[in-house]
XYZ file of C-alpha atoms in Angstrom:
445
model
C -29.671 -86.983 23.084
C -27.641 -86.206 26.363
C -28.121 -88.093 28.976
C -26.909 -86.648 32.375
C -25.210 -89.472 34.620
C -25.474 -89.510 38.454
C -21.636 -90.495 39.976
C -21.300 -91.259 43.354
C -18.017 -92.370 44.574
C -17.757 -93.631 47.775
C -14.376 -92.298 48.740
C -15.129 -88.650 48.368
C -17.688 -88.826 51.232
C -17.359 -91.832 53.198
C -14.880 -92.228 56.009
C -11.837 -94.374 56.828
C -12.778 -95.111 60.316
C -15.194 -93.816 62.822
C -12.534 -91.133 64.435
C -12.362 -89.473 60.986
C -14.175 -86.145 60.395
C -17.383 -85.978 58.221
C -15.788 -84.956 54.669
C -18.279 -82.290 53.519
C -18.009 -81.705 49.392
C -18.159 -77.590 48.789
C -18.686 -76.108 45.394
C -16.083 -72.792 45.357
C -18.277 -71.168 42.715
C -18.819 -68.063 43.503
C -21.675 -67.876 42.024
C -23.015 -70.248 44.036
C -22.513 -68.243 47.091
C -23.817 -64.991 46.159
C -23.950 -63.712 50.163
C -20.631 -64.787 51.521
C -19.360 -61.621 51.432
C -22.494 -60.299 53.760
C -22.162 -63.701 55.923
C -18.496 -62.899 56.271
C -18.922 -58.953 57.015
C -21.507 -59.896 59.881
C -19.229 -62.327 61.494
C -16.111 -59.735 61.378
C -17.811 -57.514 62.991
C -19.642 -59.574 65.783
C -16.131 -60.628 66.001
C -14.390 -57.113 66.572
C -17.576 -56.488 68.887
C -16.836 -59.867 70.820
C -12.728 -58.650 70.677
C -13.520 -55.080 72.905
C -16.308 -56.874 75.630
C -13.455 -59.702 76.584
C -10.462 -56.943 76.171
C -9.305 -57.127 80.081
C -5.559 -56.737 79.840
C -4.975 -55.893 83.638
C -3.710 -58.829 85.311
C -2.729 -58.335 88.383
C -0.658 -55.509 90.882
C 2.786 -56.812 92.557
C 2.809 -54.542 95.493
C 5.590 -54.798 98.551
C 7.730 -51.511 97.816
C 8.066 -48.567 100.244
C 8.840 -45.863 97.584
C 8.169 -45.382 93.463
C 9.556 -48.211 91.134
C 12.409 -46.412 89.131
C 13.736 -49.471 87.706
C 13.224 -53.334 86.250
C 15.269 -55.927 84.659
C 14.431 -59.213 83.369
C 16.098 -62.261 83.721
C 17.640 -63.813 80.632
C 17.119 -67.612 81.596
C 13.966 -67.892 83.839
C 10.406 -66.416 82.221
C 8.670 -65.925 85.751
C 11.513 -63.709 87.844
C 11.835 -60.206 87.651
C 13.996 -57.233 89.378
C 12.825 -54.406 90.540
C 14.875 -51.289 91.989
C 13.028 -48.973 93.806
C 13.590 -45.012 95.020
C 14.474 -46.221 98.805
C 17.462 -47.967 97.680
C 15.441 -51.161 97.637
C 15.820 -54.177 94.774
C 13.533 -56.662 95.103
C 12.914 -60.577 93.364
C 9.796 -61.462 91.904
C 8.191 -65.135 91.057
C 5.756 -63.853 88.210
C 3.919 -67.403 88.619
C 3.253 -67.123 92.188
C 3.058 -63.229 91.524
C 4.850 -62.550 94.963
C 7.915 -61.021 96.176
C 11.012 -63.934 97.068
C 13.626 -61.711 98.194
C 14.384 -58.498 99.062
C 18.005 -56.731 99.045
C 18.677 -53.223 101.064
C 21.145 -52.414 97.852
C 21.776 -48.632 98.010
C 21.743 -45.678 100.551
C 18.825 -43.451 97.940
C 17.830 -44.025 94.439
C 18.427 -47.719 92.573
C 19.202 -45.830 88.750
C 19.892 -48.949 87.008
C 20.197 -52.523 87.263
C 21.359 -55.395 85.050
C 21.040 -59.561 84.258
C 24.136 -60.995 83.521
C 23.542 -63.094 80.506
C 24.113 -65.961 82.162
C 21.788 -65.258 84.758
C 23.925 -66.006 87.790
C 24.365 -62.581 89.164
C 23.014 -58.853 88.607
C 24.327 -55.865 88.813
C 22.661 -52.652 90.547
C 23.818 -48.883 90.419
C 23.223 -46.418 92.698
C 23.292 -42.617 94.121
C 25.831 -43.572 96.944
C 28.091 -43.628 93.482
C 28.730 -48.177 93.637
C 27.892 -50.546 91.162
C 27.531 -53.742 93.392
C 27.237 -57.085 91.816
C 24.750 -59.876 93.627
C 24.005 -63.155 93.342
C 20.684 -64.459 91.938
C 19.966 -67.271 94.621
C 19.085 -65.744 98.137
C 21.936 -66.663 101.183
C 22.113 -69.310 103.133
C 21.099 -69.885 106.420
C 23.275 -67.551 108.673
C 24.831 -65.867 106.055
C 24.762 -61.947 105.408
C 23.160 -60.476 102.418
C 26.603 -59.214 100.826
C 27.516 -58.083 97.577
C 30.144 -60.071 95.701
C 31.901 -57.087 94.221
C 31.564 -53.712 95.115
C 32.791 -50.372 93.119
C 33.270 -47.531 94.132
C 33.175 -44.653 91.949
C 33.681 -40.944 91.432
C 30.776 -39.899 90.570
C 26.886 -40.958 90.119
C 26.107 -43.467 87.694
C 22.557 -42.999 86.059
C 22.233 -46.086 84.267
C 23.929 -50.171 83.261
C 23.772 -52.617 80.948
C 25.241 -55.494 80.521
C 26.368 -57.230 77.510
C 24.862 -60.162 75.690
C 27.545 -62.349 75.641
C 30.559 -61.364 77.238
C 31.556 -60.420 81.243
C 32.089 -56.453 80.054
C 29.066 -54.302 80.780
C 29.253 -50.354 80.810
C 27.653 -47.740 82.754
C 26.917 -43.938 82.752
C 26.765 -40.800 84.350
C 29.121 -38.260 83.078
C 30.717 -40.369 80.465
C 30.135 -43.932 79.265
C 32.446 -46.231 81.171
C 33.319 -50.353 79.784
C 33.874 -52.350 82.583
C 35.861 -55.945 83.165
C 34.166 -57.847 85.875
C 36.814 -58.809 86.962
C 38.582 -54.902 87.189
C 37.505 -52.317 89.355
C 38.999 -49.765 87.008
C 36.844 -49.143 83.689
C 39.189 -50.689 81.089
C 38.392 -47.294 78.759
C 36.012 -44.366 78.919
C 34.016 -42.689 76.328
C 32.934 -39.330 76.153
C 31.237 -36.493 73.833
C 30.415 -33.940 74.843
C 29.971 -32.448 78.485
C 26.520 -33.326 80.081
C 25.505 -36.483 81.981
C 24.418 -39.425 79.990
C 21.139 -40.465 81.551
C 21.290 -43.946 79.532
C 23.078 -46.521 78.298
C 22.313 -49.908 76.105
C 24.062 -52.855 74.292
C 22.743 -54.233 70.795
C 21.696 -57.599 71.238
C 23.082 -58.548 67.946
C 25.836 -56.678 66.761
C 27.378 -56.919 70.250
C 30.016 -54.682 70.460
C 27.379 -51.420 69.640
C 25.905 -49.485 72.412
C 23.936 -46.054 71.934
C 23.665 -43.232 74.589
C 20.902 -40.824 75.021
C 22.754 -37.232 76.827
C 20.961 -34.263 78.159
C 22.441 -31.981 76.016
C 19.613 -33.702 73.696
C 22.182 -36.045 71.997
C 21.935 -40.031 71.214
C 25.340 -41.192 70.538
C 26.687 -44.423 68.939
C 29.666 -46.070 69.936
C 31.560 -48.874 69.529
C 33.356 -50.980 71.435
C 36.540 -51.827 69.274
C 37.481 -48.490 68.793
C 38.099 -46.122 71.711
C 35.853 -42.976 69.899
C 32.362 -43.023 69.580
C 30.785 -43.241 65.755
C 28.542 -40.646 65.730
C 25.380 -38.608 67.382
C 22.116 -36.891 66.183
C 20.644 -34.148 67.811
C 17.344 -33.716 68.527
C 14.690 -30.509 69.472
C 14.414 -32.167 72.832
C 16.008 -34.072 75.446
C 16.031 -38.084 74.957
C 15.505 -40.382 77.894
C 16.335 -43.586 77.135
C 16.596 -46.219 73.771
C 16.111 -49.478 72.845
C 17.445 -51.694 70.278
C 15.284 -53.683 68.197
C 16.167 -57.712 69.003
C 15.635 -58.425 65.262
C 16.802 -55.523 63.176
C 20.365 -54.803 64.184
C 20.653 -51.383 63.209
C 17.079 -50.337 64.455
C 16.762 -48.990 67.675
C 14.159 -46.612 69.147
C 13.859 -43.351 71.075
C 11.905 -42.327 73.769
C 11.492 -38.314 74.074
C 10.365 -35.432 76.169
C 8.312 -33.778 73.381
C 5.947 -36.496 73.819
C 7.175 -38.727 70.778
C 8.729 -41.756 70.060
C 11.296 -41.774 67.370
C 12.683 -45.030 65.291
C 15.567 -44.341 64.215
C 18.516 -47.212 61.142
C 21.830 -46.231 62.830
C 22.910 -46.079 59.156
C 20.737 -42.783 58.501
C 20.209 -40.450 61.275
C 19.239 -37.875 58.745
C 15.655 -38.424 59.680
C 13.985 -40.962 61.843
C 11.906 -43.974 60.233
C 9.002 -43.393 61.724
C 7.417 -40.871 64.619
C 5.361 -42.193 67.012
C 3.267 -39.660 68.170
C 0.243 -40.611 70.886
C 1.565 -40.101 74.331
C 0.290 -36.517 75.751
C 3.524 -36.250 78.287
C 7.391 -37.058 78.530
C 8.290 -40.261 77.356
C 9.928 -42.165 80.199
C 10.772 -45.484 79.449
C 10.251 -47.983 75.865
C 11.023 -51.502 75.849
C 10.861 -53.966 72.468
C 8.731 -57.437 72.029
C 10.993 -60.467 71.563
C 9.773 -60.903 67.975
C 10.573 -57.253 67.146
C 7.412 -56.308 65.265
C 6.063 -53.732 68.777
C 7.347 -52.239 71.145
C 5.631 -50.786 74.500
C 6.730 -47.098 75.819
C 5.996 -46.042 79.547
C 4.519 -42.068 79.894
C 4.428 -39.467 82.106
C 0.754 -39.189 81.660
C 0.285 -42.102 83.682
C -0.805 -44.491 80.808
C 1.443 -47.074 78.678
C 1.407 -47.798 74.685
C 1.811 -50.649 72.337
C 3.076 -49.453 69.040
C 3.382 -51.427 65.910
C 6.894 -50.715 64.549
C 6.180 -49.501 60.867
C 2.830 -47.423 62.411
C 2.901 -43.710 63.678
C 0.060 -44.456 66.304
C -0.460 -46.786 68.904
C -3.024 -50.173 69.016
C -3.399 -50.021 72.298
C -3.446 -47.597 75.814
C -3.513 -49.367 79.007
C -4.451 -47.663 82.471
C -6.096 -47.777 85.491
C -7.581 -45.069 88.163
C -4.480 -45.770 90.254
C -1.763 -45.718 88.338
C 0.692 -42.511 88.945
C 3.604 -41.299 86.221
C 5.000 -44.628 84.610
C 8.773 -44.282 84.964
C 9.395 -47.944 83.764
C 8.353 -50.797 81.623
C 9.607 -54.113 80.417
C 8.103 -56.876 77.588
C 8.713 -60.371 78.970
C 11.011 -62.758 77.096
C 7.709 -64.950 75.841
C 5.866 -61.928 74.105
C 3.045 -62.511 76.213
C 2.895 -59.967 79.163
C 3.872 -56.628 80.076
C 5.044 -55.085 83.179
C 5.537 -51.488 84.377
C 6.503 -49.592 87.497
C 5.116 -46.741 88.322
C 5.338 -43.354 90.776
C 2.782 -45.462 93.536
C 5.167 -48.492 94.280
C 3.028 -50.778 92.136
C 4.525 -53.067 89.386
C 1.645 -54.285 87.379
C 1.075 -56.767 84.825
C -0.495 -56.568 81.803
C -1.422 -59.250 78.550
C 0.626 -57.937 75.414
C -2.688 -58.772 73.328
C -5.673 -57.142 75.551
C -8.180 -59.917 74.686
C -6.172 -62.688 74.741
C -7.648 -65.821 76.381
C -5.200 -66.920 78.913
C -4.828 -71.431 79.490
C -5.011 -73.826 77.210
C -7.228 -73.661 74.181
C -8.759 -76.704 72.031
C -7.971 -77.012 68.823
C -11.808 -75.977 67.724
C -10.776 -73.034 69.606
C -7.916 -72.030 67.562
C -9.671 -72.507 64.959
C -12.428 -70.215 65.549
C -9.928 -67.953 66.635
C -7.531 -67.970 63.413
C -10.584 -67.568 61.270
C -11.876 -64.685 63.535
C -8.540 -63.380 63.531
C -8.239 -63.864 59.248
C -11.973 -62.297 59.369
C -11.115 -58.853 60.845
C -8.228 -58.412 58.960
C -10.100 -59.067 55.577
C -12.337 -56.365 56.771
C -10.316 -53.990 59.027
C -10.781 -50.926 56.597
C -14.528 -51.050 56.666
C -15.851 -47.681 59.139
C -17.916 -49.491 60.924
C -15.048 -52.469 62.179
C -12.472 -49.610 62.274
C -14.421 -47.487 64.258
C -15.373 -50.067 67.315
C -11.378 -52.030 66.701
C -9.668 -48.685 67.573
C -11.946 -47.067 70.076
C -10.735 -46.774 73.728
C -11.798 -44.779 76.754
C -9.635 -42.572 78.252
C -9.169 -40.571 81.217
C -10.483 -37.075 80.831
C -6.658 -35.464 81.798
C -5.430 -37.322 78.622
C -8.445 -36.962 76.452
C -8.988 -33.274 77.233
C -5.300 -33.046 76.352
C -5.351 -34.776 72.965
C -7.992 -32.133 72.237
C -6.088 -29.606 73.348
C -3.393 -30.565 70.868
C -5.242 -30.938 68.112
C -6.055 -27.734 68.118
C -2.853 -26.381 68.981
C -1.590 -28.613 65.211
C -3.675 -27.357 63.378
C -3.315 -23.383 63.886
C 0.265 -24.378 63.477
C -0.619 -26.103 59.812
C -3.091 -22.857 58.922
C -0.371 -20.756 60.461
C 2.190 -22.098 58.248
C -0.163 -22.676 54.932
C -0.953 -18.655 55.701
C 2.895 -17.727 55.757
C 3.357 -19.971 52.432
C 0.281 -18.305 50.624
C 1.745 -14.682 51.588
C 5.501 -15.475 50.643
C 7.379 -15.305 47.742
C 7.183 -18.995 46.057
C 9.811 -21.220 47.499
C 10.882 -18.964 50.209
C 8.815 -21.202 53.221
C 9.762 -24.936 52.418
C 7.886 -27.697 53.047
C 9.561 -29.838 56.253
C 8.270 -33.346 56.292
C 7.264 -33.894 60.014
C 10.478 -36.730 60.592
C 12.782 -34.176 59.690
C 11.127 -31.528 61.652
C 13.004 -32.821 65.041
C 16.089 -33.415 64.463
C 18.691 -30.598 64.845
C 21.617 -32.093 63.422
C 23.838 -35.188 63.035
C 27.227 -35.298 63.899
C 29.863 -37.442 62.261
């Protein structure tokens, strides 16, 4: 005979003290739970549902300019200020906390075209039409004393864009040719140059330091370095490329922002073809900027909207807009990977949240918790139609949406154009072209 025996130890249910939690025993057996997968497919979706109601990423509009915002910079030390250069000549200091202006500088006679942090945060630099790079201090005057700059230099021609380095007091600038500055010279200490068209911009790799890249508008993106006095090498590409940015994490990753509507991401080790093409914008590609952890990156469009692109995915999680905003020309990630700012054509800077749904303050720990699981939920089921279909839908404005139809179509009669030539032709004669090698023109070593 067997004879079943009823155990109950009182450890594996009662507590220590009274602040303990109730300890609740769970049988794993799936067999046991024969609808968790249901349970768990119902709360994945109310959660994706619950995700798009609270997704309101626009935060709030910094407005004081006279003309369009054609540049930003961040500060490397302090989360909450920010730079902004505007068309008039103006450059103006933001608090980001207090989400208002603390100090405006007349810097240039016409456009501000670039402007700069130097790493240590004590000074910037600015660049101009009236062809000066001026360096200014970060804290306003004192009482009674002129708004001056600290350096001035004055140079031969217009310089379209600065950058500063990450650790040392050289930063370069362009126009023409891509000039390495002392800051303590106020003759470049060497020039380099490829080609014969201006170099709209200019950028320093945040880890391998002495790297900088180039985008020209004879369509090029050139590589130099700094310890030798030639540059490495360029690709060129179908179209004209307006500015880069390095990945902070990858060293040799860096990303391009074009006028055929694309984003390209490109390893410095093999510009044969890009990584990956990043095609969702409808209009010129004006500005990209990377996240500090180096997983997205956000690109600013001259169809008045801005994107957040995973790096390793072609299209875009998220579009941000609003009725008001005109052509983006700039946009910058914020050092704690938790807002987003642009400047646009209407003298607005905005600010956005990085993650559209995002619950801003502090959250309880039952909170997290809810939030993690929600979080684990929809990725266990982000493949199902139903939760990909309301995760990824977004309204757009009709320009843009009317556009992306318009392209559509215009793909694919080039795809049955091309399948047509293939089918007529003599076998082999029309090769296939993967679409990353389809832009780029040639690389030059």
């Amino acid at each position: 005979m067997r004879v079943k025996v009823l155990s109950r130890n009182p450890d594996d249910y009662v507590r220590e003290t009274k602040l303990d939690l109730q300890r609740v025993p769970r049988n794993y057996d799936p067999a046991l739970h024969p609808f968790e997968v249901a349970r768990e497919y119902t709360r994945a979706l109310n959660a994706t549902k619950l995700e798009r109601v609270f997704a309101k990423p626009f935060l709030s509009s910094l407005d004081g300019h006279r003309d369009g915002v054609n540049c930003m910079a961040k500060h490397p030390k302090s989360l909450s200020t920010v730079l902004s250069g505007a068309c008039d000549g103006e450059v103006k200091i933001w608090n980001l906390t207090k989400r208002q202006c603390i100090r405006t500088i007349q810097a240039h006679e016409g456009f501000v075209r670039g402007m700069c942090v130097r790493f240590c945060g004590t000074s910037f630099f600015t660049v101009g039409d009236d062809k000066t790079v001026k360096q200014w201090k970060m804290e306003s005057p004192e009482y009674g004393e002129e708004e001056e700059p600290i350096h001035t230099i004055l140079g031969k021609t217009v310089y379209t864009g600065i950058d500063h380095h990450w650790k040392e007091p050289v930063f370069a600038t362009c126009g023409h040719q891509v000039d390495i500055w002392d800051e303590q010279r106020t003759s470049p200490k060497c020039s380099l140059t490829w080609g014969f068209d201006s170099i709209s911009s200019v950028k320093f790799n945040p880890i391998e330091t002495y790297l900088l890249g180039s985008c020209a508008s004879d369509r090029n993106i050139v590589l130099y370095d700094m310890r030798k006095s030639t540059p490495l090498k360029k690709v060129i590409l179908n179209m004209r490329t307006n500015t880069l940015c390095w990945n902070p994490m990858e060293a040799f990753i860096f990303t391009a922002a074009n006028e055929d509507y694309n984003l390209y991401t490109f390893d410095m080790r093999y510009l044969e073809s890009p990584v990956m093409v990043h095609m969702d914008h409808v209009s010129a590609v004006l500005d990209v900027d990377y996240s500090p952890t180096g997983k997205e990156f956000v690109s600013a469009s001259f169809d008045k909207s801005i994107r957040i692109f995973p790096v390793d995915k072609g299209h875009s999680r998220e579009v941000y807009h609003t009725k008001r905003m005109q052509h983006v020309i700039t946009v910058k990630w914020t050092s704690d990977n938790k807002y987003i700012l642009c400047g646009s054509d209407e003298m607005n800077i905005r600010l956005w949240k990085a993650n559209a749904s995002e619950k801003l303050g502090v959250l309880a720990p039952r909170e997290k918790a809810a939030m993690n699981y929600n979080q684990k939920l929809k990725e266990k089921f982000q493949f199902h139609p139903q939760i990909r279909r309301i995760a990824q839908h977004r309204h757009l404005p009709k320009s843009i949406y009317c556009q992306i139809k318009e392209q559509r179509i215009m793909r694919e009669a080039r795809r049955r154009k091309e399948l047509n030539r293939r089918k007529h032709s003599k076998p082999g004669s029309v090769p296939f072209v993967p679409e990353r090698k389809k832009h780029i023109v040639a690389v030059v070593k």
